[in-house]
CSV table of C-alpha atoms and ligand atoms in Angstrom, one decimal:
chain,number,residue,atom,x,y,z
G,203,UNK,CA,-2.7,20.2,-22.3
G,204,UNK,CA,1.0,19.9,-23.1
G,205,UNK,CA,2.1,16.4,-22.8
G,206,UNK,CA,4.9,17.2,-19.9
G,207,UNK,CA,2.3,19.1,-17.3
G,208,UNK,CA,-0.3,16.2,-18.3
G,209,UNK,CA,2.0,13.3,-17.4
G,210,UNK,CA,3.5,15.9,-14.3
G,211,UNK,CA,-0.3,15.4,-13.2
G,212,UNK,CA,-0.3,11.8,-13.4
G,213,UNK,CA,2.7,10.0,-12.4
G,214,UNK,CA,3.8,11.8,-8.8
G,215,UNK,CA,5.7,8.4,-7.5
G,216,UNK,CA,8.9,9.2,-9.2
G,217,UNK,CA,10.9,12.3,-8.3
G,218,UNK,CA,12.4,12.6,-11.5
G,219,UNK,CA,9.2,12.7,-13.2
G,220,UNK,CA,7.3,15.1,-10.5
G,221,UNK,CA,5.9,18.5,-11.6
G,222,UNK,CA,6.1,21.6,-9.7
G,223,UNK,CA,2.3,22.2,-11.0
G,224,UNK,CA,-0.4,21.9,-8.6
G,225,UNK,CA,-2.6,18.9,-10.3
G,226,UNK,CA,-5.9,19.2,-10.5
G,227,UNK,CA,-7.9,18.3,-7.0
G,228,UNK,CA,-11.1,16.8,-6.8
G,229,UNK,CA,-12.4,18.1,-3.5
G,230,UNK,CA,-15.5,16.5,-3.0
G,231,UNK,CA,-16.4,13.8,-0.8
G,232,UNK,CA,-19.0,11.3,-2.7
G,233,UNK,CA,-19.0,8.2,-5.6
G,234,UNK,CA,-18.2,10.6,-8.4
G,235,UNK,CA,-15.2,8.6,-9.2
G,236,UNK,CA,-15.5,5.2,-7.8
G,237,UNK,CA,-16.5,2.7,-10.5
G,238,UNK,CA,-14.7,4.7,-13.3
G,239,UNK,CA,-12.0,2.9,-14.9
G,240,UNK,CA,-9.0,5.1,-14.3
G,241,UNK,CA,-8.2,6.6,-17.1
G,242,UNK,CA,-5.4,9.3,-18.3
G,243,UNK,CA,-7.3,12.0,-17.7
G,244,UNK,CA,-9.1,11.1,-14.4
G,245,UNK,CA,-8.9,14.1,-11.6
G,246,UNK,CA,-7.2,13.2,-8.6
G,247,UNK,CA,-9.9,12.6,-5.8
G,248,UNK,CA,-8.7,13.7,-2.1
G,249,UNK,CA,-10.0,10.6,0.8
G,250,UNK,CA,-10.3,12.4,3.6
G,251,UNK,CA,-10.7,11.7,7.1
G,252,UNK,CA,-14.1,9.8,8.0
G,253,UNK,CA,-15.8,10.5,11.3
G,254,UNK,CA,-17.5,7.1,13.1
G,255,UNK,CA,-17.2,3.8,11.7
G,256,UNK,CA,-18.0,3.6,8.2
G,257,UNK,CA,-16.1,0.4,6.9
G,258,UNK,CA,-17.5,-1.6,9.9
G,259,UNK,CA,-18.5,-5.0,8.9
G,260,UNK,CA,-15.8,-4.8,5.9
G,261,UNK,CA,-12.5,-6.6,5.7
G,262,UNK,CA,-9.1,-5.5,4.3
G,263,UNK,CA,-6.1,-7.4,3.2
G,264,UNK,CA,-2.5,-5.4,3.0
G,265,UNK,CA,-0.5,-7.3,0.5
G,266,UNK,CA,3.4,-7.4,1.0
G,267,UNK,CA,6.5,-9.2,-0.6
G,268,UNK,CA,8.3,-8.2,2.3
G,269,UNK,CA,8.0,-6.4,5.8
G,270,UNK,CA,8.7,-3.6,5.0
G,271,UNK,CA,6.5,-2.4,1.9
G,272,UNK,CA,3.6,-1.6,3.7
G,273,UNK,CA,4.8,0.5,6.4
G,274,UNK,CA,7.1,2.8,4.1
G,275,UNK,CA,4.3,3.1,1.1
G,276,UNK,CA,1.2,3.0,2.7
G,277,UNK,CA,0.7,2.4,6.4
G,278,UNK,CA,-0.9,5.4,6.8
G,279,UNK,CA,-4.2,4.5,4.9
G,280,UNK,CA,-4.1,1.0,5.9
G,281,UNK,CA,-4.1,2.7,9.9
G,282,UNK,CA,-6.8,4.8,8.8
G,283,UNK,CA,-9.3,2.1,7.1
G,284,UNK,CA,-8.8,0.1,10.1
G,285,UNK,CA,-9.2,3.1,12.1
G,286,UNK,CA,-12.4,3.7,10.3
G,287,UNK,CA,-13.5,0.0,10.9
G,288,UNK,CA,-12.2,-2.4,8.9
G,289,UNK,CA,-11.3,-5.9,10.2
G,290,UNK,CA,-8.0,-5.8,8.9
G,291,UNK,CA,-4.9,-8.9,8.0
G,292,UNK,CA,-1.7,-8.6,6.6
G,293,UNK,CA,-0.6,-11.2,3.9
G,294,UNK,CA,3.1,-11.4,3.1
G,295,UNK,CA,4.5,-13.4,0.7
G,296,UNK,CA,7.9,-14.0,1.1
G,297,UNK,CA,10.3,-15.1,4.1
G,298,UNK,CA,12.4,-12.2,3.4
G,299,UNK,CA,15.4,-14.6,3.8
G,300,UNK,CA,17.5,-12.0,1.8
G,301,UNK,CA,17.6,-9.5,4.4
G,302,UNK,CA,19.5,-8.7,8.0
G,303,UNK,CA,22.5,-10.6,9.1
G,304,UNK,CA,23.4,-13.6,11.2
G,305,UNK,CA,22.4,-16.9,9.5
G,306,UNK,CA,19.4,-17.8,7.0
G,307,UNK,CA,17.2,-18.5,10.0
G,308,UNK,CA,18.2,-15.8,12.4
G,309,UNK,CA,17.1,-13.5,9.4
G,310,UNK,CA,14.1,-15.4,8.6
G,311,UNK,CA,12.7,-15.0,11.9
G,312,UNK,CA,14.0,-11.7,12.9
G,313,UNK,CA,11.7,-10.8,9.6
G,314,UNK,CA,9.0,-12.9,10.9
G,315,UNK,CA,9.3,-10.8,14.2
G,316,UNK,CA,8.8,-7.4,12.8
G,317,UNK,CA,5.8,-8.4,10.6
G,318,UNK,CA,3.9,-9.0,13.5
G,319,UNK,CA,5.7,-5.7,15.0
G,320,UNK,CA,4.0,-4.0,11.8
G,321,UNK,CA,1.2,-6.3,12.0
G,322,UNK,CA,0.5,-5.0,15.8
G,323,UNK,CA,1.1,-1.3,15.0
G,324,UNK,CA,-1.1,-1.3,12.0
G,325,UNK,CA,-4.1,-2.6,14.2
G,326,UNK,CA,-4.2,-5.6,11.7
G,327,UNK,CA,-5.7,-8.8,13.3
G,328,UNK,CA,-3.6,-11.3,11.8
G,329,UNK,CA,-0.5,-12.4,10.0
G,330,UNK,CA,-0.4,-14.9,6.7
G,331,UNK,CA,2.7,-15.3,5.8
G,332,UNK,CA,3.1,-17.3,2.3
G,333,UNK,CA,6.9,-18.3,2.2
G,334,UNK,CA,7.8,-17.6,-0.9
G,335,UNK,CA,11.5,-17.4,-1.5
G,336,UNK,CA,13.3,-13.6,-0.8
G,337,UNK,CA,14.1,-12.6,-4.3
G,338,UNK,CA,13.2,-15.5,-6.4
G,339,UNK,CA,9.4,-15.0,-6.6
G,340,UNK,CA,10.2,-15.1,-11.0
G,341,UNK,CA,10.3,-18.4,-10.6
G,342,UNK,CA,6.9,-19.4,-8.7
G,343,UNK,CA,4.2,-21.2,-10.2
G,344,UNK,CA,1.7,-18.1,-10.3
G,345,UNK,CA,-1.1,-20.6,-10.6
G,346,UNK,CA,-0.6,-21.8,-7.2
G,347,UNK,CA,-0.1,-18.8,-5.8
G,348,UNK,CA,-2.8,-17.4,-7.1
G,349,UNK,CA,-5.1,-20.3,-5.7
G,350,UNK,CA,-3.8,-19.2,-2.5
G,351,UNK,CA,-4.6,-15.9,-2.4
G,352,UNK,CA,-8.2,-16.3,-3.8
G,353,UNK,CA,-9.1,-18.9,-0.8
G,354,UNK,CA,-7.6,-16.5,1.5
G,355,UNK,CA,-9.8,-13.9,-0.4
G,356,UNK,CA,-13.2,-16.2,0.3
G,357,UNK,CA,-12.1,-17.3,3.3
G,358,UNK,CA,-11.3,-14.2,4.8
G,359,UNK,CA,-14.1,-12.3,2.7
G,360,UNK,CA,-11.9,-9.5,1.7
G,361,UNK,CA,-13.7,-6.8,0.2
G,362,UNK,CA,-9.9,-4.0,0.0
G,363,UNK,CA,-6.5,-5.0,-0.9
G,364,UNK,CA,-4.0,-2.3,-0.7
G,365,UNK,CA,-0.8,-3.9,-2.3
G,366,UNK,CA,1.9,-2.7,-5.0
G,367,UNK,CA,0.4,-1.2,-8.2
G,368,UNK,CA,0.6,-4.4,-10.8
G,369,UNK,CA,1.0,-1.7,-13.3
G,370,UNK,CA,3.3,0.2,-12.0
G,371,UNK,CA,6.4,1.2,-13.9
G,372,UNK,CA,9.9,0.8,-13.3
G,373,UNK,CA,9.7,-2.2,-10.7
G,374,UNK,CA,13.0,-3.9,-10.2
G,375,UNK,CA,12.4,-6.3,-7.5
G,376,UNK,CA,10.3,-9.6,-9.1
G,377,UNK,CA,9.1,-10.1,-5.4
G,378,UNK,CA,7.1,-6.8,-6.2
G,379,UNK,CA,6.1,-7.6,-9.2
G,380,UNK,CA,4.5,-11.0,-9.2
G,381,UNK,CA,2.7,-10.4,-5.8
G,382,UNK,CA,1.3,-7.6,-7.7
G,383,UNK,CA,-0.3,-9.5,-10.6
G,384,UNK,CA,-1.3,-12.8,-8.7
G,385,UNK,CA,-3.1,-10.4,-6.6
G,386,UNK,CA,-4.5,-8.6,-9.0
G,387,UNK,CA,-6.0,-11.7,-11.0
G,388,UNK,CA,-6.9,-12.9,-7.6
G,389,UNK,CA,-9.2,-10.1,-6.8
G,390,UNK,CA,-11.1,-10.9,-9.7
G,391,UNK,CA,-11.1,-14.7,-10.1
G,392,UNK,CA,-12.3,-15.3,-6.5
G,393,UNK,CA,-16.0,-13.9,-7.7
G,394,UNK,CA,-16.2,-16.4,-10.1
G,395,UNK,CA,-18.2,-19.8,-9.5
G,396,UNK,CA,-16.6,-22.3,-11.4
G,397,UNK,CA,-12.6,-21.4,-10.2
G,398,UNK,CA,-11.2,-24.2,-8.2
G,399,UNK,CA,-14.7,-25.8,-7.4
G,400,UNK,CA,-13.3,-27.8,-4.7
G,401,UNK,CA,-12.9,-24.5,-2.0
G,402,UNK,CA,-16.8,-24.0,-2.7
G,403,UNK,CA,-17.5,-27.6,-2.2
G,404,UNK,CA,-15.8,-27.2,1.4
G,405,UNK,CA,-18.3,-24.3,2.2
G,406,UNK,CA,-16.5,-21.4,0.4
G,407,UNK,CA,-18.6,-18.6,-1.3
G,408,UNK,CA,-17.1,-17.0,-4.4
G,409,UNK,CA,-16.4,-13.5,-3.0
G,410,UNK,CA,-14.8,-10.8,-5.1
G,411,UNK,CA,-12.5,-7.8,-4.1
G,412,UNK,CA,-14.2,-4.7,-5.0
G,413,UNK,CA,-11.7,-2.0,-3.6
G,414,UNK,CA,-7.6,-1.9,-4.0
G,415,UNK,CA,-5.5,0.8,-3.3
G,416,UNK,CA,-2.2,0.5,-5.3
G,417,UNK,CA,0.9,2.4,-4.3
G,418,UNK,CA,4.2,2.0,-5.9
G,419,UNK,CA,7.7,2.7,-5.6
G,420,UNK,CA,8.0,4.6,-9.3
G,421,UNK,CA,6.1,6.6,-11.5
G,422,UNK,CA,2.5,5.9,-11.3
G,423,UNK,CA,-0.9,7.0,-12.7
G,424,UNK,CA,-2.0,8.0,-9.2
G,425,UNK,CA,-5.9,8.7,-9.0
G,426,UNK,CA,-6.1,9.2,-5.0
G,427,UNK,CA,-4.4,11.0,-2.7
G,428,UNK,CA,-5.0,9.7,1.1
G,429,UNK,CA,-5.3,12.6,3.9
G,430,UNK,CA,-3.3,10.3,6.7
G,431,UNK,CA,-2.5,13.3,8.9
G,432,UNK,CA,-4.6,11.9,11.5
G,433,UNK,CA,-2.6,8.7,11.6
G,434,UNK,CA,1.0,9.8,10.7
G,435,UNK,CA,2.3,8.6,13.9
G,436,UNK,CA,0.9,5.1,13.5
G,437,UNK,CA,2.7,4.9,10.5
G,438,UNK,CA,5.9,5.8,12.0
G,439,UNK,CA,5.3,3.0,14.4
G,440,UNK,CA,4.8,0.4,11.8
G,441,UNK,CA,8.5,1.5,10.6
G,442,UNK,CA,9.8,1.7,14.0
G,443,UNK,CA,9.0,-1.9,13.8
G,444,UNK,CA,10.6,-2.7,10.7
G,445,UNK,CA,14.7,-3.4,12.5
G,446,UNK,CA,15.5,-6.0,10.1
G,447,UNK,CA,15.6,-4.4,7.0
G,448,UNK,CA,14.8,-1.4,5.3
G,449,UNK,CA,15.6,2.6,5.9
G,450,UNK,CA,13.8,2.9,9.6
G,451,UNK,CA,13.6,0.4,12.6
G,452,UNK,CA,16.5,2.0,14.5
G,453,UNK,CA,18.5,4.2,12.1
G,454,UNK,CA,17.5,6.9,14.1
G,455,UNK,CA,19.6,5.9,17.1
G,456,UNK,CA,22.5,5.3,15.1
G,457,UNK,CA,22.6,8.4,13.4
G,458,UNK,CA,22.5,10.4,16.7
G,459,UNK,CA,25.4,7.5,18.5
G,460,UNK,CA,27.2,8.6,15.4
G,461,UNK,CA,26.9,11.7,15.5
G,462,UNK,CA,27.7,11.9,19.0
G,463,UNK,CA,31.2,10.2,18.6
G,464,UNK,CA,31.7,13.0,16.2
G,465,UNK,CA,30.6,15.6,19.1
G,466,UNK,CA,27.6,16.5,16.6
G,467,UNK,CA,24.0,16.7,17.9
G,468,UNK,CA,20.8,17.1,15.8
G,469,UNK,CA,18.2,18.3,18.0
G,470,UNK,CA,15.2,17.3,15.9
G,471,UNK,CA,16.6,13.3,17.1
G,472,UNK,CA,15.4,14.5,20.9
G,473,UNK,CA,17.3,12.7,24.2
G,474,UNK,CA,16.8,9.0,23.9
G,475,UNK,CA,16.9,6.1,21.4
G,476,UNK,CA,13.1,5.5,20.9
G,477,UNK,CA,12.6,9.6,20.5
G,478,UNK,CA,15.9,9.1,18.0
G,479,UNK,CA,13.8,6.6,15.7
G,480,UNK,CA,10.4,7.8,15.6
G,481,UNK,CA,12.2,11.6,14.7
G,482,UNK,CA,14.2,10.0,12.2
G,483,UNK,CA,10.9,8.3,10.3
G,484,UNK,CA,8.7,11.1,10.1
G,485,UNK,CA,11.4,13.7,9.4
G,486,UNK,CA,13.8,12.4,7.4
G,487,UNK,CA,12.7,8.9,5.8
G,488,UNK,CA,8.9,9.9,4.9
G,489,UNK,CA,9.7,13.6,4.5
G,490,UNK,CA,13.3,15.1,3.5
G,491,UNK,CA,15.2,12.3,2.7
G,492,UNK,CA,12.1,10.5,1.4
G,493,UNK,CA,13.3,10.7,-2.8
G,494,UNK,CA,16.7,9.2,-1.8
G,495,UNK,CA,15.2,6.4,0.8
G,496,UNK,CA,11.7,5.8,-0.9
G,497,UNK,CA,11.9,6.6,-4.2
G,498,UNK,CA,8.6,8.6,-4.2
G,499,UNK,CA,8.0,12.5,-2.9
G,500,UNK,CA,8.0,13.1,0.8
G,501,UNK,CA,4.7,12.5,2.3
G,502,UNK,CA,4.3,16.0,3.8
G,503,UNK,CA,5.1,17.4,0.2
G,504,UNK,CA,2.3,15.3,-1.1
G,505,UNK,CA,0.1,16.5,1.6
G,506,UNK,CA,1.0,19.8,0.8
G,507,UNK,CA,0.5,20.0,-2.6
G,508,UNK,CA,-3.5,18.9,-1.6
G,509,UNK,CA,-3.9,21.2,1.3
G,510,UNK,CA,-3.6,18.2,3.8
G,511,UNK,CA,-0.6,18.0,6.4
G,512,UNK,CA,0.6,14.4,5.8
G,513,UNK,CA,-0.6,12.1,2.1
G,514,UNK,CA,-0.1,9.1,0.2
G,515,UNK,CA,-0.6,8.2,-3.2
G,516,UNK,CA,-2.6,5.5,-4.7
G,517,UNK,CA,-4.1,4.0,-8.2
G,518,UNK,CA,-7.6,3.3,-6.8
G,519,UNK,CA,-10.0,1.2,-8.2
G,520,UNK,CA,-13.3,0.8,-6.8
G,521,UNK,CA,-16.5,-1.2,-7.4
G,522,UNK,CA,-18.2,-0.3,-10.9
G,523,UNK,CA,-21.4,1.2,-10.8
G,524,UNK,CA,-24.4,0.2,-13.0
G,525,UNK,CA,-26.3,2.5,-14.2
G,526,UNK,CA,-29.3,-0.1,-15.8
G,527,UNK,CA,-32.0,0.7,-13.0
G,528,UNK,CA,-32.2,4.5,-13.9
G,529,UNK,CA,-32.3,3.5,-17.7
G,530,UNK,CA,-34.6,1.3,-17.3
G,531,UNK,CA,-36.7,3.8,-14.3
G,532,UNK,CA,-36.4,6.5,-17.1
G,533,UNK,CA,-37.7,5.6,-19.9
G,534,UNK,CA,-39.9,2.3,-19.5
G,535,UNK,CA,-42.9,2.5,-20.5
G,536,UNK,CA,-46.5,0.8,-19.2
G,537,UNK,CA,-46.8,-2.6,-21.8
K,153,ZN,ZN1,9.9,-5.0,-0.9
């Protein structure tokens, strides 16, 4: 394969890098690729819609530097694992104390107010918000903060973490960043039994995370594409949410007051404010506008391109899968 249609395949977060070649779909349903380490040749595997409750009795953890990450890059799948039974919570790690207006408190707490808008939409059961500083995450101890997160990890017993991709590429914002590689070591660390000795002491089990969906705001080695057609409009309510900061919350209604001083109307914005917002979401921030106000290809594109109506991208990686017990059922032999 020529190197430009093999990394068109690969890396669909970033519109100057996307292809206009269909990538390569793996359509069926199954364990075929969870437990392989991604790799640059992996096919992209389509989760689909599940019927019943298969992730009941599992937990999930969405993972945000600030409110608005998880709503614009992957509120759809995080609707749709809860939807599918998860026990879901929603960690955030900054006070986003860099965004809004008004003083450093009014924005502090109008940012605390939409997380548990986004919180509520997304059907998650709780809010943990770490308080990191808006902005100056670089200069955290990472140690601590990763202590945090793995006794939020056994105390929670968090089996998914859907949270920015640690490897992603291109990442300006160091809020982004470093919540993306605590995390990551997190997952990992928690499983162990000799890390920080005194949580097990108080009656914590080592517990490892065995499922994380990474999205990013760039180019991406993106081995799953998420069907969230089902939940689209739960997404656009976890960005209706989002007032304080970021391209949703009520743009909608200001585009159609402005457009109204200037005796212009865009019918696709309906008759009142709340039709206005939830419009402008879907249509414009996660579909036509969605390069300019995301950064990543429009979420009905992506859907398209996979035969589904509405998608998001991920770098999945899922539990490993031993394969010891058929060696050893094959070809043992009788002592
Ligand atoms: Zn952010």
């Amino acid at each position: 394969m020529k190197r430009r249609e093999f990394v068109n395949d690969l890396l669909v977060g970033g519109g100057a890098l996307l292809g206009t070649r269909t990538p390569a779909i793996a359509q069926h349903e199954g364990t075929s690729l969870q437990g392989v380490t991604p790799s640059l040749n992996e096919e992209v595997f389509v989760e689909r819609a599940a019927s019943g409750k298969p992730h009941a009795g599992k937990v999930l953890a969405a993972v945000q530097p600030h409110t608005d990450d998880v709503p614009i890059f992957a509120g759809g799948t995080v609707a749709k694992l809860v939807g599918e039974g998860y026990t879901g919570y929603l960690i955030r790690t900054t006070n986003d104390e860099m965004a809004g207006s008004g003083t450093t408190g009014q924005r502090v707490w109008d940012n605390e107010r939409d997380t548990e808008g986004v919180a509520k939409a997304l059907g998650l059961q709780k809010v943990f918000n770490l308080e990191y500083r808006n902005h100056q995450m670089d200069e955290i101890s990472r140690v601590e903060m990763r202590a945090r997160m793995i006794h939020l990890i056994r105390l929670l017993k968090i089996d998914t973490i859907v949270c920015y991709d640690p490897w992603g590429i291109y990442e300006e914002n160091p809020d982004h960043y470093v919540t993306a590689q605590v995390v990551e070591a997190a997952c990992w660390m928690a499983g162990m039994d000799l890390d920080y000795p005194e949580q097990l002491a108080g009656g914590l089990q080592p517990h490892a995370v065995t499922q994380k969906y990474y999205f990013a705001r760039g180019p991406q080695i993106v081995n799953r594409v998420v069907d969230i057609s089902a939940w689209i409009d739960r997404k656009v309510a976890a960005n209706v949410a989002n007032k304080t900061q970021g391209p949703s919350g009520e743009n909608g209604a200001r585009l159609r007051a402005k457009l109204a001083v200037q005796k212009v109307r865009l019918p696709i914005l309906g008759n009142d404010d709340d039709a206005a917002n939830r419009a402008y979401i879907k249509n414009i921030v996660l579909d036509y506008d969605s390069l300019s106000q995301r950064g990543v290809l429009s979420d009905r594109e992506l859907g398209r391109r996979y035969g589904l109506e509405w998608a998001e991208a991920f770098h999945y990686i899922g539990p490993r899968q031993s394969l010891l017990d058929r060696y050893v059922s094959e070809h043992g032999v009788a002592l």
